[in-house]
Amino acid sequence: MAFTTDFSEELTEELAKVKNLIESTKPDKTSDETLKKLRNSFKKISETSFFPKFESNGGGCFVATAAYSSSNHPDLDTFRQFRDRTLLTNPLGRLVVSVYYQIGPQIAQYVNRSLSVKKIVRFLLEKLASFMRSRQIQ
């Protein structure tokens, strides 16, 4: 999965426009046109996403891959579908995925080091995947 940061350039441009408009406005008189431009700039800023945009390539299930000792287990498809169809469709979900991609590899290493931890994590993931499928949460 790759993510882009195009928003920072767009945000910088919009903030510069707002700054220029504010500096050019006389303190005692504000025109309707200036207010309209300010509103449009603030609207663009508020619509800018501060979370990375992900392009799914089907990977990234670090902990589940470690627990199942395979990247082809059907439960991983359940988790990937949930990520792609639910988490990546909203800003909070993208943030969760972003954080997971930062810490997931380290957790997976920990799971790989201990057979008992691997069994516990696999048991929990099997239950979670079964629950998700039974509730059609994918």
mmCIF file of N, CA, C and O in Angstrom, residues 12 21 35 38 41 46 49 60 62 75-77 80 83 91 115 117 124:
data_model
loop_
_atom_site.group_PDB
_atom_site.id
_atom_site.type_symbol
_atom_site.label_atom_id
_atom_site.label_comp_id
_atom_site.label_asym_id
_atom_site.label_seq_id
_atom_site.Cartn_x
_atom_site.Cartn_y
_atom_site.Cartn_z
ATOM 1 N N THR A 12 -1.146 24.359 1.948
ATOM 2 C CA THR A 12 -0.242 25.503 1.980
ATOM 3 C C THR A 12 -0.703 26.603 1.037
ATOM 4 O O THR A 12 -0.704 27.789 1.383
ATOM 5 N N LEU A 21 -5.640 37.484 1.628
ATOM 6 C CA LEU A 21 -6.951 38.133 1.704
ATOM 7 C C LEU A 21 -7.111 38.901 3.017
ATOM 8 O O LEU A 21 -7.617 40.028 3.035
ATOM 9 N N LEU A 35 -15.189 38.399 1.671
ATOM 10 C CA LEU A 35 -15.770 37.395 2.552
ATOM 11 C C LEU A 35 -16.071 36.096 1.799
ATOM 12 O O LEU A 35 -15.861 35.001 2.318
ATOM 13 N N LEU A 38 -12.826 34.286 1.284
ATOM 14 C CA LEU A 38 -12.393 33.690 2.548
ATOM 15 C C LEU A 38 -13.183 32.418 2.855
ATOM 16 O O LEU A 38 -12.611 31.396 3.240
ATOM 17 N N SER A 41 -12.010 29.596 0.612
ATOM 18 C CA SER A 41 -10.705 29.084 1.028
ATOM 19 C C SER A 41 -10.823 28.225 2.280
ATOM 20 O O SER A 41 -10.234 27.149 2.371
ATOM 21 N N SER A 46 -11.062 22.916 5.046
ATOM 22 C CA SER A 46 -11.794 21.969 5.886
ATOM 23 C C SER A 46 -12.071 20.657 5.173
ATOM 24 O O SER A 46 -12.251 19.620 5.811
ATOM 25 N N SER A 49 -8.117 16.290 3.374
ATOM 26 C CA SER A 49 -7.906 15.133 4.244
ATOM 27 C C SER A 49 -6.501 15.172 4.817
ATOM 28 O O SER A 49 -5.528 15.365 4.097
ATOM 29 N N GLY A 60 -0.270 -6.519 3.885
ATOM 30 C CA GLY A 60 -0.325 -5.768 5.117
ATOM 31 C C GLY A 60 -0.913 -6.458 6.323
ATOM 32 O O GLY A 60 -1.017 -5.850 7.366
ATOM 33 N N PHE A 62 0.125 -8.253 8.759
ATOM 34 C CA PHE A 62 1.359 -8.709 9.386
ATOM 35 C C PHE A 62 1.107 -9.713 10.509
ATOM 36 O O PHE A 62 1.693 -10.800 10.527
ATOM 37 N N ASP A 75 -9.029 -16.560 6.363
ATOM 38 C CA ASP A 75 -9.308 -15.514 7.353
ATOM 39 C C ASP A 75 -8.617 -14.204 6.982
ATOM 40 O O ASP A 75 -9.147 -13.118 7.245
ATOM 41 N N LEU A 76 -7.446 -14.297 6.368
ATOM 42 C CA LEU A 76 -6.751 -13.074 5.956
ATOM 43 C C LEU A 76 -7.547 -12.326 4.897
ATOM 44 O O LEU A 76 -7.558 -11.095 4.878
ATOM 45 N N ASP A 77 -8.241 -13.069 4.036
ATOM 46 C CA ASP A 77 -9.108 -12.418 3.048
ATOM 47 C C ASP A 77 -10.226 -11.643 3.746
ATOM 48 O O ASP A 77 -10.591 -10.548 3.321
ATOM 49 N N ARG A 80 -8.638 -8.485 5.103
ATOM 50 C CA ARG A 80 -8.299 -7.567 4.005
ATOM 51 C C ARG A 80 -9.556 -6.887 3.451
ATOM 52 O O ARG A 80 -9.558 -5.695 3.158
ATOM 53 N N ARG A 83 -10.606 -4.241 5.840
ATOM 54 C CA ARG A 83 -9.724 -3.081 5.686
ATOM 55 C C ARG A 83 -10.120 -2.261 4.446
ATOM 56 O O ARG A 83 -10.312 -1.049 4.536
ATOM 57 N N PRO A 91 -11.864 8.591 7.251
ATOM 58 C CA PRO A 91 -10.612 9.118 7.816
ATOM 59 C C PRO A 91 -10.134 8.386 9.068
ATOM 60 O O PRO A 91 -8.949 8.101 9.197
ATOM 61 N N LEU A 115 5.770 -19.894 20.122
ATOM 62 C CA LEU A 115 4.722 -20.782 19.625
ATOM 63 C C LEU A 115 3.435 -20.610 20.429
ATOM 64 O O LEU A 115 2.341 -20.611 19.860
ATOM 65 N N VAL A 117 2.357 -17.874 22.025
ATOM 66 C CA VAL A 117 1.738 -16.592 21.637
ATOM 67 C C VAL A 117 1.085 -16.739 20.270
ATOM 68 O O VAL A 117 -0.031 -16.278 20.050
ATOM 69 N N LEU A 124 -7.584 -16.338 18.678
ATOM 70 C CA LEU A 124 -8.372 -15.097 18.759
ATOM 71 C C LEU A 124 -8.751 -14.579 17.368
ATOM 72 O O LEU A 124 -9.884 -14.140 17.148
#
